[in-house]
Amino acid sequence: MAENVLKIENVTMQFGGVVAVNSLSLEVNKGEIVSLIGPNGAGKTTAFNVVTGVYAPTNGAVYFDGKKIVENHPHGMMKKYYAGKELGLYYKKIEPTPDKITKLGIARTFQNIRLWKSQTVFDNVLIAKHLRRSSNIFTATFRLNWKEEKRQREETEQLLKMLDLYDVKDELSTSLPYGVQRRLEIARALATEPKLLLLDEPAAGMNPQETKELTDFIKRIRDDFKLTIFMIEHHMDLVMDISDRIYVLNFGALIAKGTPKEIQTNPKVISAYLGEKEDA
């Protein structure tokens, strides 16, 4: 039986009268690369934001490694105006902040690259390592944490070497070519030592050659770091090549799930997202 790393159960995200995600349920199993696709505005990034603590869902729950980490249900006036498909019977409100969710082992990248512009490649990755530090103000002030700092600097160098970024370690992040910035953002996420990596449109803005290189890169880090990957992407060549399974959203609701072959031939997906095939 497959081991769930991530399970989203009946999650609805409602903003006033707008239901951005409607009773979404899905699973991502250990070692898989699973893609979430759909038209612009389908609710994909909103789903990521619920998983990573950016938004508290209006309804539903999120499980990571078998443990419930996010949970909510409509209450107050929202219960009166709730428009989701189902109302989950949840009683305890859990709203962890993004930093706490990252410490659990979930890291993410963003649709728009969010590197620290005034920092070098090395420092962008090293700063992410601080999440795992045990030092405090006292030990840092008196340099009592020098062994830990030395270890994390060495780990940062090793990570940059593994991801072919060591040669540019002293460059400012914004001076790098676009594709390399994307890899750096992934490197920064990996520095937090995740079990689950969420990639939000990693191929956005890339040309075909860069997209092919990214495809190989994602496969490599999955294997080298023993990761599970959950990805949003619009580049269908990348999605179909790399995904073990695919979920499809449209107007916030799940309309299909399956293998790449099943998704490519699904009439609902063709109609909503991939487009009808024109007759010759």
Tab-separated table of C-alpha atoms in Angstrom:
chain	number	residue	atom	x	y	z
A	1	MET	CA	0.000	0.000	0.000
A	2	ALA	CA	1.334	3.429	-0.949
A	3	GLU	CA	2.449	5.688	1.887
A	4	ASN	CA	0.832	9.121	1.882
A	5	VAL	CA	3.195	12.031	2.394
A	6	LEU	CA	0.515	14.630	1.697
A	7	LYS	CA	-3.244	14.256	1.938
A	8	ILE	CA	-5.681	17.088	1.279
A	9	GLU	CA	-9.161	16.279	2.532
A	10	ASN	CA	-12.272	18.205	1.508
A	11	VAL	CA	-10.453	21.567	1.442
A	12	THR	CA	-12.434	24.657	0.481
A	13	MET	CA	-10.950	28.153	0.316
A	14	GLN	CA	-13.575	30.859	0.117
A	15	PHE	CA	-12.913	34.603	-0.139
A	16	GLY	CA	-16.214	36.297	0.639
A	17	GLY	CA	-18.560	34.945	-2.022
A	18	VAL	CA	-15.762	33.616	-4.237
A	19	VAL	CA	-14.928	29.914	-3.856
A	20	ALA	CA	-11.336	29.606	-5.097
A	21	VAL	CA	-10.962	25.937	-4.128
A	22	ASN	CA	-14.051	23.787	-3.713
A	23	SER	CA	-13.931	20.595	-1.612
A	24	LEU	CA	-10.561	19.471	-2.963
A	25	SER	CA	-9.282	16.033	-1.962
A	26	LEU	CA	-6.046	14.515	-3.238
A	27	GLU	CA	-3.075	12.430	-2.155
A	28	VAL	CA	0.656	12.518	-2.893
A	29	ASN	CA	2.546	9.330	-2.093
A	30	LYS	CA	6.135	8.917	-0.978
A	31	GLY	CA	8.664	9.281	-3.810
A	32	GLU	CA	6.124	10.458	-6.383
A	33	ILE	CA	6.146	13.486	-8.632
A	34	VAL	CA	2.515	14.612	-8.743
A	35	SER	CA	1.315	17.571	-10.812
A	36	LEU	CA	-1.645	19.866	-10.285
A	37	ILE	CA	-2.765	21.461	-13.546
A	38	GLY	CA	-5.622	23.624	-14.765
A	39	PRO	CA	-6.368	26.948	-16.457
A	40	ASN	CA	-5.274	30.258	-14.973
A	41	GLY	CA	-7.455	31.062	-11.986
A	42	ALA	CA	-8.371	27.415	-11.368
A	43	GLY	CA	-7.211	27.581	-7.737
A	44	LYS	CA	-3.876	25.783	-7.985
A	45	THR	CA	-1.683	28.287	-6.129
A	46	THR	CA	-4.464	28.815	-3.591
A	47	ALA	CA	-4.273	25.088	-2.814
A	48	PHE	CA	-0.495	25.402	-2.334
A	49	ASN	CA	-1.051	28.384	-0.036
A	50	VAL	CA	-3.385	26.320	2.143
A	51	VAL	CA	-0.855	23.480	2.419
A	52	THR	CA	1.975	25.851	3.363
A	53	GLY	CA	0.044	27.931	5.899
A	54	VAL	CA	-0.273	31.119	3.871
A	55	TYR	CA	-4.068	30.745	4.042
A	56	ALA	CA	-6.173	29.049	6.691
A	57	PRO	CA	-8.777	27.070	4.704
A	58	THR	CA	-12.447	27.874	5.109
A	59	ASN	CA	-13.103	24.167	5.482
A	60	GLY	CA	-11.197	20.895	5.425
A	61	ALA	CA	-7.915	19.402	6.571
A	62	VAL	CA	-4.362	18.755	5.390
A	63	TYR	CA	-2.277	15.784	6.549
A	64	PHE	CA	1.507	15.471	6.293
A	65	ASP	CA	3.246	12.180	7.063
A	66	GLY	CA	-0.005	10.897	8.535
A	67	LYS	CA	-0.388	13.810	10.964
A	68	LYS	CA	-3.057	16.477	10.655
A	69	ILE	CA	-1.253	19.812	10.264
A	70	VAL	CA	-4.023	22.106	8.958
A	71	GLU	CA	-7.700	22.056	9.862
A	72	ASN	CA	-10.613	24.459	9.864
A	73	HIS	CA	-14.361	24.710	9.412
A	74	PRO	CA	-16.698	27.628	8.753
A	75	HIS	CA	-17.683	29.484	11.885
A	76	GLY	CA	-19.401	32.753	12.734
A	77	MET	CA	-20.868	34.589	9.749
A	78	MET	CA	-18.807	32.447	7.329
A	79	LYS	CA	-20.850	29.399	8.319
A	80	LYS	CA	-23.981	31.205	7.148
A	81	TYR	CA	-22.438	32.172	3.800
A	82	TYR	CA	-20.405	29.006	3.200
A	83	ALA	CA	-20.724	27.938	-0.444
A	84	GLY	CA	-18.500	24.845	-0.628
A	85	LYS	CA	-19.762	21.482	-1.806
A	86	GLU	CA	-19.380	19.731	1.550
A	87	LEU	CA	-19.115	20.808	5.164
A	88	GLY	CA	-16.506	18.783	7.040
A	89	LEU	CA	-17.166	17.834	10.654
A	90	TYR	CA	-14.018	19.350	12.084
A	91	TYR	CA	-13.863	20.555	15.639
A	92	LYS	CA	-10.335	21.704	16.374
A	93	LYS	CA	-8.989	24.735	14.548
A	94	ILE	CA	-5.341	24.311	13.488
A	95	GLU	CA	-3.643	27.244	11.745
A	96	PRO	CA	0.133	26.739	11.756
A	97	THR	CA	2.272	29.535	10.332
A	98	PRO	CA	4.389	28.938	7.198
A	99	ASP	CA	7.652	28.736	9.183
A	100	LYS	CA	6.247	25.969	11.389
A	101	ILE	CA	5.055	24.026	8.352
A	102	THR	CA	8.500	24.397	6.753
A	103	LYS	CA	10.104	23.017	9.922
A	104	LEU	CA	7.847	19.975	9.639
A	105	GLY	CA	9.476	19.224	6.270
A	106	ILE	CA	7.466	21.003	3.562
A	107	ALA	CA	9.338	23.502	1.363
A	108	ARG	CA	8.128	25.447	-1.647
A	109	THR	CA	9.113	27.720	-4.492
A	110	PHE	CA	6.958	30.493	-5.935
A	111	GLN	CA	5.447	31.325	-9.296
A	112	ASN	CA	7.323	34.643	-9.223
A	113	ILE	CA	10.928	34.140	-8.149
A	114	ARG	CA	11.461	35.420	-4.604
A	115	LEU	CA	15.194	35.442	-4.033
A	116	TRP	CA	16.944	37.876	-1.690
A	117	LYS	CA	18.151	40.321	-4.306
A	118	SER	CA	20.961	41.946	-2.322
A	119	GLN	CA	22.430	38.605	-1.221
A	120	THR	CA	24.851	36.299	-2.979
A	121	VAL	CA	23.954	32.819	-4.184
A	122	PHE	CA	25.785	31.379	-1.179
A	123	ASP	CA	23.977	33.584	1.340
A	124	ASN	CA	20.558	32.895	-0.200
A	125	VAL	CA	21.056	29.207	0.550
A	126	LEU	CA	22.834	29.672	3.892
A	127	ILE	CA	20.025	31.854	5.249
A	128	ALA	CA	17.557	29.049	4.548
A	129	LYS	CA	19.785	26.742	6.621
A	130	HIS	CA	19.099	28.931	9.657
A	131	LEU	CA	15.698	27.259	9.948
A	132	ARG	CA	17.479	24.212	11.384
A	133	ARG	CA	19.767	26.143	13.736
A	134	SER	CA	19.702	25.424	17.468
A	135	SER	CA	21.471	28.650	18.460
A	136	ASN	CA	19.864	31.629	20.182
A	137	ILE	CA	20.733	35.292	20.710
A	138	PHE	CA	23.112	34.482	23.586
A	139	THR	CA	25.072	31.721	21.831
A	140	ALA	CA	25.225	33.705	18.586
A	141	THR	CA	26.439	36.893	20.322
A	142	PHE	CA	29.306	35.118	22.066
A	143	ARG	CA	30.086	32.855	19.111
A	144	LEU	CA	29.274	29.734	21.105
A	145	ASN	CA	27.564	28.317	18.030
A	146	TRP	CA	30.656	28.417	15.797
A	147	LYS	CA	30.690	24.646	15.257
A	148	GLU	CA	27.106	24.657	14.023
A	149	GLU	CA	27.761	27.689	11.814
A	150	LYS	CA	30.846	26.021	10.326
A	151	ARG	CA	28.863	22.845	9.621
A	152	GLN	CA	26.051	24.751	7.914
A	153	ARG	CA	28.481	26.704	5.742
A	154	GLU	CA	30.084	23.425	4.671
A	155	GLU	CA	26.651	21.922	3.948
A	156	THR	CA	25.762	24.978	1.864
A	157	GLU	CA	28.932	24.590	-0.212
A	158	GLN	CA	28.193	20.907	-0.736
A	159	LEU	CA	24.619	21.619	-1.798
A	160	LEU	CA	25.750	24.239	-4.312
A	161	LYS	CA	28.256	21.773	-5.755
A	162	MET	CA	25.589	19.079	-6.096
A	163	LEU	CA	23.288	21.483	-7.943
A	164	ASP	CA	26.016	22.942	-10.197
A	165	LEU	CA	25.791	26.381	-8.579
A	166	TYR	CA	29.147	26.490	-6.826
A	167	ASP	CA	30.875	28.423	-9.608
A	168	VAL	CA	28.462	31.332	-9.109
A	169	LYS	CA	28.305	31.187	-5.301
A	170	ASP	CA	29.689	34.721	-4.893
A	171	GLU	CA	27.437	36.300	-7.522
A	172	LEU	CA	24.394	38.362	-6.566
A	173	SER	CA	21.268	36.290	-7.119
A	174	THR	CA	19.732	38.846	-9.489
A	175	SER	CA	22.791	38.818	-11.771
A	176	LEU	CA	22.131	35.215	-12.780
A	177	PRO	CA	20.324	34.067	-15.937
A	178	TYR	CA	16.642	33.363	-15.373
A	179	GLY	CA	16.945	29.589	-15.513
A	180	VAL	CA	19.782	29.607	-12.981
A	181	GLN	CA	17.710	31.788	-10.647
A	182	ARG	CA	15.012	29.128	-10.774
A	183	ARG	CA	17.547	26.478	-9.793
A	184	LEU	CA	18.806	28.691	-6.979
A	185	GLU	CA	15.295	29.068	-5.598
A	186	ILE	CA	14.971	25.277	-5.587
A	187	ALA	CA	18.379	25.012	-3.889
A	188	ARG	CA	17.215	27.405	-1.180
A	189	ALA	CA	14.130	25.249	-0.610
A	190	LEU	CA	16.300	22.126	-0.406
A	191	ALA	CA	18.464	23.820	2.247
A	192	THR	CA	15.531	23.541	4.669
A	193	GLU	CA	15.875	19.726	4.413
A	194	PRO	CA	12.326	18.958	3.225
A	195	LYS	CA	10.582	15.636	2.737
A	196	LEU	CA	8.018	17.249	0.439
A	197	LEU	CA	8.914	19.899	-2.144
A	198	LEU	CA	6.195	22.073	-3.693
A	199	LEU	CA	7.122	23.677	-7.014
A	200	ASP	CA	4.850	26.467	-8.260
A	201	GLU	CA	5.319	26.783	-12.039
A	202	PRO	CA	9.081	26.115	-12.019
A	203	ALA	CA	9.292	26.344	-15.840
A	204	ALA	CA	7.498	29.704	-16.079
A	205	GLY	CA	9.334	32.010	-18.478
A	206	MET	CA	11.740	29.332	-19.704
A	207	ASN	CA	12.562	28.498	-23.306
A	208	PRO	CA	12.310	24.868	-24.561
A	209	GLN	CA	15.975	24.083	-23.856
A	210	GLU	CA	15.781	25.487	-20.319
A	211	THR	CA	12.563	23.535	-19.743
A	212	LYS	CA	14.236	20.289	-20.826
A	213	GLU	CA	17.162	20.970	-18.498
A	214	LEU	CA	14.734	21.709	-15.665
A	215	THR	CA	12.909	18.440	-16.303
A	216	ASP	CA	16.152	16.490	-15.886
A	217	PHE	CA	17.042	18.608	-12.855
A	218	ILE	CA	13.762	17.879	-11.055
A	219	LYS	CA	14.096	14.154	-11.702
A	220	ARG	CA	17.651	14.245	-10.371
A	221	ILE	CA	16.855	16.056	-7.137
A	222	ARG	CA	13.903	13.724	-6.511
A	223	ASP	CA	16.262	10.763	-6.665
A	224	ASP	CA	19.350	12.319	-5.034
A	225	PHE	CA	17.473	13.871	-2.110
A	226	LYS	CA	14.829	11.110	-1.820
A	227	LEU	CA	12.088	13.702	-2.172
A	228	THR	CA	8.392	13.661	-2.857
A	229	ILE	CA	7.425	16.461	-5.266
A	230	PHE	CA	4.076	18.193	-5.749
A	231	MET	CA	4.131	20.576	-8.710
A	232	ILE	CA	1.984	23.190	-10.435
A	233	GLU	CA	2.915	23.636	-14.074
A	234	HIS	CA	1.513	24.883	-17.402
A	235	HIS	CA	4.205	23.377	-19.655
A	236	MET	CA	2.433	20.196	-20.721
A	237	ASP	CA	5.550	18.563	-22.171
A	238	LEU	CA	7.221	18.819	-18.767
A	239	VAL	CA	4.111	17.658	-16.900
A	240	MET	CA	3.511	14.628	-19.113
A	241	ASP	CA	7.184	13.639	-19.101
A	242	ILE	CA	7.835	13.941	-15.384
A	243	SER	CA	4.599	13.163	-13.523
A	244	ASP	CA	3.653	9.855	-11.951
A	245	ARG	CA	0.104	11.122	-11.501
A	246	ILE	CA	-1.818	14.300	-12.348
A	247	TYR	CA	-4.764	16.124	-10.776
A	248	VAL	CA	-6.757	18.648	-12.819
A	249	LEU	CA	-8.591	21.652	-11.360
A	250	ASN	CA	-11.144	23.826	-13.118
A	251	PHE	CA	-12.939	26.708	-11.385
A	252	GLY	CA	-11.652	25.425	-8.044
A	253	ALA	CA	-13.063	21.911	-8.406
A	254	LEU	CA	-11.300	18.654	-9.216
A	255	ILE	CA	-12.436	17.398	-12.621
A	256	ALA	CA	-9.940	14.588	-13.300
A	257	LYS	CA	-7.076	12.555	-11.861
A	258	GLY	CA	-4.870	9.821	-13.231
A	259	THR	CA	-1.679	8.959	-15.073
A	260	PRO	CA	-0.369	11.256	-17.821
A	261	LYS	CA	-1.805	8.912	-20.458
A	262	GLU	CA	-5.230	8.945	-18.800
A	263	ILE	CA	-5.227	12.736	-18.467
A	264	GLN	CA	-4.218	13.276	-22.102
A	265	THR	CA	-7.275	11.340	-23.278
A	266	ASN	CA	-9.778	12.595	-20.693
A	267	PRO	CA	-12.607	14.498	-22.485
A	268	LYS	CA	-13.184	16.856	-19.524
A	269	VAL	CA	-9.516	17.843	-19.465
A	270	ILE	CA	-9.353	18.301	-23.212
A	271	SER	CA	-12.391	20.549	-23.099
A	272	ALA	CA	-11.375	22.590	-20.047
A	273	TYR	CA	-7.627	22.918	-20.458
A	274	LEU	CA	-5.721	21.162	-23.197
A	275	GLY	CA	-8.077	22.347	-25.976
A	276	GLU	CA	-10.030	20.429	-28.565
A	277	LYS	CA	-8.101	18.823	-31.382
A	278	GLU	CA	-8.865	20.535	-34.651
A	279	ASP	CA	-9.745	18.496	-37.723
A	280	ALA	CA	-7.169	18.590	-40.507
